[in-house]
Short mmCIF file of N, CA and C in Angstrom, two decimals:
data_model
loop_
_atom_site.label_atom_id
_atom_site.label_comp_id
_atom_site.label_asym_id
_atom_site.label_seq_id
_atom_site.Cartn_x
_atom_site.Cartn_y
_atom_site.Cartn_z
N UNK A 1161 -34.65 -3.05 -24.90
CA UNK A 1161 -34.01 -1.75 -24.67
C UNK A 1161 -34.81 -0.98 -23.64
N UNK A 1162 -34.17 -0.34 -22.70
CA UNK A 1162 -34.93 0.37 -21.70
C UNK A 1162 -34.99 1.81 -22.12
N UNK A 1163 -36.24 2.31 -22.35
CA UNK A 1163 -36.59 3.57 -22.88
C UNK A 1163 -36.20 4.69 -21.88
N UNK A 1164 -36.27 4.41 -20.56
CA UNK A 1164 -35.84 5.46 -19.59
C UNK A 1164 -34.33 5.66 -19.52
N UNK A 1165 -33.56 4.63 -19.86
CA UNK A 1165 -32.15 4.72 -19.80
C UNK A 1165 -31.51 5.13 -21.10
N UNK A 1166 -32.23 4.96 -22.21
CA UNK A 1166 -31.71 5.28 -23.51
C UNK A 1166 -31.95 6.73 -23.83
N UNK A 1167 -30.85 7.43 -24.28
CA UNK A 1167 -30.89 8.79 -24.58
C UNK A 1167 -29.70 9.20 -25.47
N UNK A 1168 -29.90 10.41 -26.11
CA UNK A 1168 -28.87 10.92 -26.92
C UNK A 1168 -28.29 12.12 -26.17
N UNK A 1169 -26.96 11.95 -25.75
CA UNK A 1169 -26.29 13.03 -24.98
C UNK A 1169 -24.88 13.17 -25.52
N UNK A 1170 -24.22 14.20 -25.15
CA UNK A 1170 -22.80 14.38 -25.43
C UNK A 1170 -21.99 13.44 -24.63
N UNK A 1171 -20.84 12.97 -25.19
CA UNK A 1171 -20.00 11.95 -24.42
C UNK A 1171 -19.51 12.44 -23.09
N UNK A 1172 -19.24 13.72 -22.94
CA UNK A 1172 -18.75 14.25 -21.62
C UNK A 1172 -19.77 14.20 -20.57
N UNK A 1173 -21.11 14.15 -20.97
CA UNK A 1173 -22.15 13.96 -19.96
C UNK A 1173 -22.54 12.55 -19.67
N UNK A 1174 -21.97 11.60 -20.32
CA UNK A 1174 -22.27 10.17 -20.20
C UNK A 1174 -21.63 9.59 -19.01
N UNK A 1175 -22.32 8.74 -18.32
CA UNK A 1175 -21.73 7.86 -17.19
C UNK A 1175 -22.18 6.49 -17.51
N UNK A 1176 -21.08 5.67 -17.80
CA UNK A 1176 -21.42 4.21 -18.15
C UNK A 1176 -20.41 3.31 -17.41
N UNK A 1177 -20.98 2.48 -16.53
CA UNK A 1177 -20.25 1.59 -15.70
C UNK A 1177 -19.17 2.25 -14.81
N UNK A 1178 -19.51 3.43 -14.36
CA UNK A 1178 -18.62 4.11 -13.47
C UNK A 1178 -17.57 4.98 -14.21
N UNK A 1179 -17.66 4.98 -15.59
CA UNK A 1179 -16.74 5.78 -16.37
C UNK A 1179 -17.42 6.97 -16.99
N UNK A 1180 -16.60 8.05 -17.14
CA UNK A 1180 -17.04 9.18 -17.92
C UNK A 1180 -16.05 9.31 -19.15
N UNK A 1181 -16.28 10.21 -19.98
CA UNK A 1181 -15.43 10.29 -21.18
C UNK A 1181 -14.93 11.72 -21.37
N UNK A 1182 -13.73 11.88 -21.94
CA UNK A 1182 -13.23 13.17 -22.16
C UNK A 1182 -12.36 13.15 -23.49
N UNK A 1183 -12.30 14.28 -24.13
CA UNK A 1183 -11.61 14.36 -25.36
C UNK A 1183 -10.14 14.78 -25.17
N UNK A 1184 -9.22 14.05 -25.71
CA UNK A 1184 -7.85 14.31 -25.63
C UNK A 1184 -7.55 15.47 -26.62
N UNK A 1185 -6.86 16.50 -26.05
CA UNK A 1185 -6.61 17.67 -26.89
C UNK A 1185 -5.59 17.46 -27.96
N UNK A 1186 -4.68 16.52 -27.78
CA UNK A 1186 -3.66 16.25 -28.77
C UNK A 1186 -4.18 15.45 -29.90
N UNK A 1187 -4.81 14.33 -29.55
CA UNK A 1187 -5.25 13.34 -30.62
C UNK A 1187 -6.63 13.57 -31.08
N UNK A 1188 -7.38 14.38 -30.36
CA UNK A 1188 -8.81 14.62 -30.68
C UNK A 1188 -9.61 13.30 -30.61
N UNK A 1189 -9.22 12.41 -29.75
CA UNK A 1189 -9.93 11.22 -29.51
C UNK A 1189 -10.68 11.18 -28.13
N UNK A 1190 -11.74 10.39 -28.02
CA UNK A 1190 -12.39 10.25 -26.81
C UNK A 1190 -11.81 9.14 -25.98
N UNK A 1191 -11.59 9.42 -24.67
CA UNK A 1191 -10.93 8.40 -23.84
C UNK A 1191 -11.76 8.23 -22.52
N UNK A 1192 -11.72 7.12 -21.96
CA UNK A 1192 -12.48 6.81 -20.64
C UNK A 1192 -11.66 7.18 -19.52
N UNK A 1193 -12.34 7.64 -18.45
CA UNK A 1193 -11.76 7.93 -17.17
C UNK A 1193 -12.77 7.75 -16.06
N UNK A 1194 -12.43 7.51 -14.82
CA UNK A 1194 -13.48 7.29 -13.84
C UNK A 1194 -14.39 8.56 -13.74
N UNK A 1195 -15.67 8.34 -13.62
CA UNK A 1195 -16.62 9.46 -13.54
C UNK A 1195 -16.42 10.19 -12.16
N UNK A 1196 -16.75 11.46 -12.06
CA UNK A 1196 -16.58 12.25 -10.85
C UNK A 1196 -17.46 11.62 -9.76
N UNK A 1197 -18.64 11.14 -10.07
CA UNK A 1197 -19.55 10.55 -9.04
C UNK A 1197 -18.88 9.31 -8.41
N UNK A 1198 -18.26 8.48 -9.32
CA UNK A 1198 -17.57 7.32 -8.91
C UNK A 1198 -16.40 7.59 -7.89
N UNK A 1199 -15.60 8.67 -8.32
CA UNK A 1199 -14.45 9.10 -7.50
C UNK A 1199 -14.98 9.66 -6.15
N UNK A 1200 -16.07 10.36 -6.10
CA UNK A 1200 -16.59 10.87 -4.78
C UNK A 1200 -17.05 9.76 -3.98
N UNK A 1201 -17.74 8.76 -4.60
CA UNK A 1201 -18.21 7.55 -3.80
C UNK A 1201 -17.06 6.80 -3.16
N UNK A 1202 -15.94 6.63 -3.94
CA UNK A 1202 -14.75 5.91 -3.49
C UNK A 1202 -14.10 6.72 -2.33
N UNK A 1203 -14.02 8.05 -2.45
CA UNK A 1203 -13.46 8.81 -1.36
C UNK A 1203 -14.26 8.80 -0.14
N UNK A 1204 -15.62 8.77 -0.25
CA UNK A 1204 -16.41 8.66 0.93
C UNK A 1204 -16.27 7.23 1.61
N UNK A 1205 -16.13 6.27 0.83
CA UNK A 1205 -15.94 4.84 1.35
C UNK A 1205 -14.65 4.73 2.05
N UNK A 1206 -13.53 5.30 1.39
CA UNK A 1206 -12.27 5.35 2.10
C UNK A 1206 -12.26 6.11 3.38
N UNK A 1207 -13.05 7.18 3.41
CA UNK A 1207 -13.11 8.04 4.65
C UNK A 1207 -13.80 7.21 5.71
N UNK A 1208 -14.88 6.43 5.37
CA UNK A 1208 -15.51 5.59 6.39
C UNK A 1208 -14.61 4.58 6.89
N UNK A 1209 -13.84 3.92 6.00
CA UNK A 1209 -12.98 2.81 6.38
C UNK A 1209 -11.75 3.32 7.23
N UNK A 1210 -11.38 4.57 7.08
CA UNK A 1210 -10.14 5.02 7.80
C UNK A 1210 -10.46 6.12 8.82
N UNK A 1211 -11.67 6.09 9.24
CA UNK A 1211 -12.06 7.18 10.24
C UNK A 1211 -11.19 6.94 11.52
N UNK A 1212 -10.84 8.07 12.13
CA UNK A 1212 -9.93 7.98 13.22
C UNK A 1212 -10.63 7.49 14.50
N UNK A 1213 -11.89 7.53 14.52
CA UNK A 1213 -12.63 7.24 15.80
C UNK A 1213 -12.89 5.71 16.03
N UNK A 1214 -12.45 4.88 15.08
CA UNK A 1214 -12.77 3.47 15.23
C UNK A 1214 -12.17 2.75 16.44
N UNK A 1215 -11.05 3.26 16.92
CA UNK A 1215 -10.32 2.67 18.07
C UNK A 1215 -11.16 3.01 19.33
N UNK A 1216 -11.80 4.16 19.35
CA UNK A 1216 -12.57 4.44 20.59
C UNK A 1216 -13.77 3.51 20.82
N UNK A 1217 -14.28 2.81 19.82
CA UNK A 1217 -15.23 1.80 19.95
C UNK A 1217 -14.79 0.71 20.89
N UNK A 1218 -13.47 0.35 20.83
CA UNK A 1218 -12.99 -0.72 21.61
C UNK A 1218 -12.32 -0.21 22.90
N UNK A 1219 -12.63 1.00 23.26
CA UNK A 1219 -12.06 1.63 24.47
C UNK A 1219 -12.35 0.88 25.74
N UNK A 1220 -13.53 0.31 25.87
CA UNK A 1220 -13.92 -0.34 27.07
C UNK A 1220 -13.23 -1.64 27.27
N UNK A 1221 -12.69 -2.21 26.23
CA UNK A 1221 -11.99 -3.52 26.37
C UNK A 1221 -10.48 -3.29 26.48
N UNK A 1222 -9.82 -4.39 26.56
CA UNK A 1222 -8.36 -4.35 26.73
C UNK A 1222 -7.77 -4.42 25.38
N UNK A 1223 -7.47 -3.36 24.70
CA UNK A 1223 -7.09 -3.35 23.36
C UNK A 1223 -5.63 -3.10 23.10
N UNK A 1224 -4.92 -2.64 24.12
CA UNK A 1224 -3.53 -2.31 23.91
C UNK A 1224 -2.62 -3.46 23.46
N UNK A 1225 -2.85 -4.65 24.06
CA UNK A 1225 -2.14 -5.86 23.64
C UNK A 1225 -2.40 -6.22 22.20
N UNK A 1226 -3.65 -6.11 21.81
CA UNK A 1226 -4.09 -6.50 20.44
C UNK A 1226 -3.44 -5.53 19.45
N UNK A 1227 -3.45 -4.21 19.72
CA UNK A 1227 -2.87 -3.24 18.82
C UNK A 1227 -1.38 -3.42 18.81
N UNK A 1228 -0.71 -3.78 19.80
CA UNK A 1228 0.65 -4.07 19.85
C UNK A 1228 1.07 -5.20 18.87
N UNK A 1229 0.22 -6.29 18.97
CA UNK A 1229 0.47 -7.43 18.09
C UNK A 1229 0.20 -7.10 16.63
N UNK A 1230 -0.83 -6.26 16.46
CA UNK A 1230 -1.11 -5.83 15.05
C UNK A 1230 0.00 -5.00 14.47
N UNK A 1231 0.55 -4.11 15.31
CA UNK A 1231 1.69 -3.29 14.87
C UNK A 1231 2.90 -4.14 14.55
N UNK A 1232 3.14 -5.13 15.36
CA UNK A 1232 4.33 -6.00 15.12
C UNK A 1232 4.11 -6.77 13.83
N UNK A 1233 2.89 -7.28 13.57
CA UNK A 1233 2.61 -7.99 12.42
C UNK A 1233 2.76 -7.13 11.19
N UNK A 1234 2.28 -5.91 11.25
CA UNK A 1234 2.37 -4.90 10.17
C UNK A 1234 3.84 -4.61 9.82
N UNK A 1235 4.68 -4.46 10.90
CA UNK A 1235 6.10 -4.20 10.66
C UNK A 1235 6.74 -5.36 9.99
N UNK A 1236 6.38 -6.57 10.36
CA UNK A 1236 6.90 -7.79 9.74
C UNK A 1236 6.57 -7.82 8.31
N UNK A 1237 5.35 -7.53 7.99
CA UNK A 1237 4.90 -7.55 6.57
C UNK A 1237 5.61 -6.52 5.76
N UNK A 1238 5.83 -5.30 6.32
CA UNK A 1238 6.56 -4.33 5.58
C UNK A 1238 7.99 -4.73 5.36
N UNK A 1239 8.59 -5.38 6.38
CA UNK A 1239 9.98 -5.87 6.15
C UNK A 1239 9.96 -6.95 5.06
N UNK A 1240 9.01 -7.82 5.01
CA UNK A 1240 8.88 -8.78 4.01
C UNK A 1240 8.73 -8.11 2.53
N UNK A 1241 7.97 -7.10 2.50
CA UNK A 1241 7.86 -6.37 1.20
C UNK A 1241 9.17 -5.81 0.85
N UNK A 1242 9.87 -5.16 1.67
CA UNK A 1242 11.18 -4.56 1.42
C UNK A 1242 12.14 -5.63 0.98
N UNK A 1243 12.15 -6.82 1.63
CA UNK A 1243 13.02 -7.89 1.29
C UNK A 1243 12.73 -8.42 -0.17
N UNK A 1244 11.43 -8.46 -0.39
CA UNK A 1244 11.08 -8.90 -1.80
C UNK A 1244 11.42 -7.93 -2.85
N UNK A 1245 11.35 -6.60 -2.50
CA UNK A 1245 11.77 -5.63 -3.46
C UNK A 1245 13.25 -5.70 -3.78
N UNK A 1246 14.03 -6.01 -2.72
CA UNK A 1246 15.44 -6.28 -2.99
C UNK A 1246 15.61 -7.71 -3.50
N UNK A 1247 15.32 -7.90 -4.79
CA UNK A 1247 15.09 -9.19 -5.31
C UNK A 1247 16.37 -10.10 -5.36
N UNK A 1248 17.54 -9.54 -5.60
CA UNK A 1248 18.70 -10.38 -5.76
C UNK A 1248 19.65 -10.16 -4.53
N UNK A 1249 20.47 -11.17 -4.25
CA UNK A 1249 21.36 -11.09 -3.08
C UNK A 1249 22.19 -9.81 -3.02
N UNK A 1250 22.71 -9.43 -4.14
CA UNK A 1250 23.61 -8.20 -4.20
C UNK A 1250 22.81 -6.99 -3.74
N UNK A 1251 21.59 -6.86 -4.19
CA UNK A 1251 20.76 -5.68 -3.79
C UNK A 1251 20.43 -5.78 -2.35
N UNK A 1252 20.19 -6.98 -1.80
CA UNK A 1252 19.84 -7.21 -0.42
C UNK A 1252 21.04 -6.85 0.46
N UNK A 1253 22.27 -7.26 0.01
CA UNK A 1253 23.44 -6.98 0.74
C UNK A 1253 23.63 -5.51 0.78
N UNK A 1254 23.45 -4.80 -0.37
CA UNK A 1254 23.64 -3.39 -0.44
C UNK A 1254 22.71 -2.68 0.47
N UNK A 1255 21.38 -3.12 0.48
CA UNK A 1255 20.39 -2.45 1.36
C UNK A 1255 20.70 -2.63 2.84
N UNK A 1256 21.17 -3.81 3.23
CA UNK A 1256 21.50 -4.07 4.62
C UNK A 1256 22.74 -3.24 4.97
N UNK A 1257 23.74 -3.19 4.14
CA UNK A 1257 24.90 -2.40 4.41
C UNK A 1257 24.55 -0.89 4.61
N UNK A 1258 23.65 -0.48 3.69
CA UNK A 1258 23.22 0.96 3.77
C UNK A 1258 22.50 1.30 5.12
N UNK A 1259 21.91 0.25 5.73
CA UNK A 1259 21.18 0.47 6.96
C UNK A 1259 22.09 0.15 8.13
N UNK A 1260 23.34 -0.07 7.87
CA UNK A 1260 24.34 -0.18 9.03
C UNK A 1260 24.76 -1.54 9.43
N UNK A 1261 24.39 -2.55 8.72
CA UNK A 1261 24.85 -3.95 9.01
C UNK A 1261 26.24 -4.12 8.40
N UNK A 1262 27.14 -4.78 9.10
CA UNK A 1262 28.55 -5.00 8.55
C UNK A 1262 28.47 -5.86 7.32
N UNK A 1263 29.54 -5.88 6.57
CA UNK A 1263 29.54 -6.44 5.23
C UNK A 1263 29.45 -7.97 5.33
N UNK A 1264 30.12 -8.64 6.22
CA UNK A 1264 30.03 -10.09 6.35
C UNK A 1264 28.67 -10.59 6.75
N UNK A 1265 28.04 -9.95 7.69
CA UNK A 1265 26.70 -10.30 8.20
C UNK A 1265 25.64 -9.99 7.05
N UNK A 1266 25.81 -8.99 6.40
CA UNK A 1266 24.92 -8.55 5.32
C UNK A 1266 24.94 -9.63 4.19
N UNK A 1267 26.18 -10.03 3.83
CA UNK A 1267 26.35 -11.02 2.80
C UNK A 1267 25.78 -12.37 3.19
N UNK A 1268 25.99 -12.72 4.44
CA UNK A 1268 25.54 -13.98 4.96
C UNK A 1268 23.94 -14.00 4.94
N UNK A 1269 23.33 -12.93 5.41
CA UNK A 1269 21.90 -12.81 5.36
C UNK A 1269 21.29 -12.75 4.01
N UNK A 1270 21.99 -12.03 3.08
CA UNK A 1270 21.38 -11.84 1.76
C UNK A 1270 21.34 -13.05 0.99
N UNK A 1271 22.07 -14.08 1.36
CA UNK A 1271 22.01 -15.40 0.62
C UNK A 1271 21.19 -16.39 1.32
N UNK A 1272 20.28 -15.98 2.21
CA UNK A 1272 19.39 -16.97 2.89
C UNK A 1272 18.30 -17.45 1.99
N UNK A 1273 18.08 -16.92 0.80
CA UNK A 1273 17.11 -17.43 -0.05
C UNK A 1273 15.73 -16.76 0.10
N UNK A 1274 14.67 -17.44 -0.23
CA UNK A 1274 13.42 -16.85 -0.26
C UNK A 1274 12.51 -17.24 0.91
N UNK A 1275 13.10 -17.54 2.05
CA UNK A 1275 12.34 -17.86 3.23
C UNK A 1275 12.04 -16.52 3.88
N UNK A 1276 11.14 -15.79 3.30
CA UNK A 1276 10.92 -14.35 3.67
C UNK A 1276 10.64 -14.21 5.18
N UNK A 1277 9.72 -14.97 5.75
CA UNK A 1277 9.28 -14.80 7.12
C UNK A 1277 10.45 -15.11 8.05
N UNK A 1278 11.20 -16.15 7.79
CA UNK A 1278 12.30 -16.50 8.63
C UNK A 1278 13.37 -15.42 8.54
N UNK A 1279 13.65 -14.92 7.40
CA UNK A 1279 14.78 -13.89 7.25
C UNK A 1279 14.33 -12.55 7.94
N UNK A 1280 13.14 -12.13 7.82
CA UNK A 1280 12.83 -10.84 8.43
C UNK A 1280 12.48 -10.89 9.88
N UNK A 1281 12.43 -12.13 10.45
CA UNK A 1281 12.12 -12.22 11.89
C UNK A 1281 13.31 -12.79 12.65
N UNK A 1282 14.15 -13.57 12.09
CA UNK A 1282 15.22 -14.20 12.85
C UNK A 1282 16.63 -13.79 12.49
N UNK A 1283 16.77 -12.82 11.63
CA UNK A 1283 18.19 -12.33 11.26
C UNK A 1283 18.33 -10.89 11.51
N UNK A 1284 19.39 -10.31 11.05
CA UNK A 1284 19.75 -8.95 11.36
C UNK A 1284 18.82 -7.95 10.62
N UNK A 1285 17.85 -8.44 9.83
CA UNK A 1285 16.90 -7.55 9.13
C UNK A 1285 16.01 -6.84 10.11
N UNK A 1286 15.66 -7.55 11.26
CA UNK A 1286 14.83 -6.88 12.30
C UNK A 1286 15.60 -5.68 12.86
N UNK A 1287 16.87 -5.80 13.08
CA UNK A 1287 17.64 -4.59 13.59
C UNK A 1287 17.93 -3.56 12.57
N UNK A 1288 18.15 -3.99 11.31
CA UNK A 1288 18.38 -3.05 10.29
C UNK A 1288 17.12 -2.24 9.91
N UNK A 1289 15.99 -2.91 9.71
CA UNK A 1289 14.75 -2.22 9.46
C UNK A 1289 13.95 -2.23 10.74
N UNK A 1290 14.40 -1.44 11.63
CA UNK A 1290 13.81 -1.40 12.98
C UNK A 1290 12.56 -0.58 13.01
N UNK A 1291 11.88 -0.62 14.18
CA UNK A 1291 10.71 0.10 14.44
C UNK A 1291 10.96 1.61 14.27
N UNK A 1292 12.10 2.08 14.74
CA UNK A 1292 12.48 3.44 14.64
C UNK A 1292 12.63 3.92 13.19
N UNK A 1293 13.33 3.05 12.43
CA UNK A 1293 13.49 3.35 10.90
C UNK A 1293 12.14 3.46 10.27
N UNK A 1294 11.27 2.54 10.51
CA UNK A 1294 9.96 2.56 9.97
C UNK A 1294 9.11 3.81 10.41
N UNK A 1295 9.35 4.17 11.63
CA UNK A 1295 8.65 5.39 12.15
C UNK A 1295 9.21 6.63 11.45
N UNK A 1296 10.48 6.74 11.26
CA UNK A 1296 11.05 7.81 10.54
C UNK A 1296 10.60 7.98 9.09
N UNK A 1297 10.29 6.79 8.47
CA UNK A 1297 9.82 6.69 7.11
C UNK A 1297 8.34 6.96 6.98
N UNK A 1298 7.58 7.12 8.16
CA UNK A 1298 6.23 7.54 8.12
C UNK A 1298 5.19 6.52 8.68
N UNK A 1299 5.68 5.33 9.12
CA UNK A 1299 4.69 4.39 9.70
C UNK A 1299 4.21 4.92 11.03
N UNK A 1300 2.95 4.99 11.20
CA UNK A 1300 2.36 5.49 12.44
C UNK A 1300 1.78 4.24 13.23
N UNK A 1301 2.20 4.09 14.44
CA UNK A 1301 1.82 3.03 15.30
C UNK A 1301 0.34 3.24 15.70
N UNK A 1302 -0.38 2.11 15.86
CA UNK A 1302 -1.72 2.17 16.29
C UNK A 1302 -1.87 2.60 17.75
#
């Protein structure tokens, strides 16, 4: 046992494996939650990873083509996620029709199966979930 780490304190002051403890007012039981120090450390790490100045590092190079390809790949991945969320053909047909694809083409596309990459790159899904639609929904291009 480590004497410097062992102590008797109240549970709300304890930090153990990144967790703190709080007392539930209804049940009067102690429950674990992420400690404030752990939350602050995570926020700082996210801030470092998402800093807006990272693109300026590559300013001297020819980065526009690379960022264009990354944007296209990201849009394809988002289309694949949307297609997977619409699990069944009827939901896929409904989603495509809601985005303006005619009924016959939506039905034909919705029964293409689970070839996700093929469906979202070679069919009407590209036109239905276009760059403009994703931009309206909040996707910011690099």
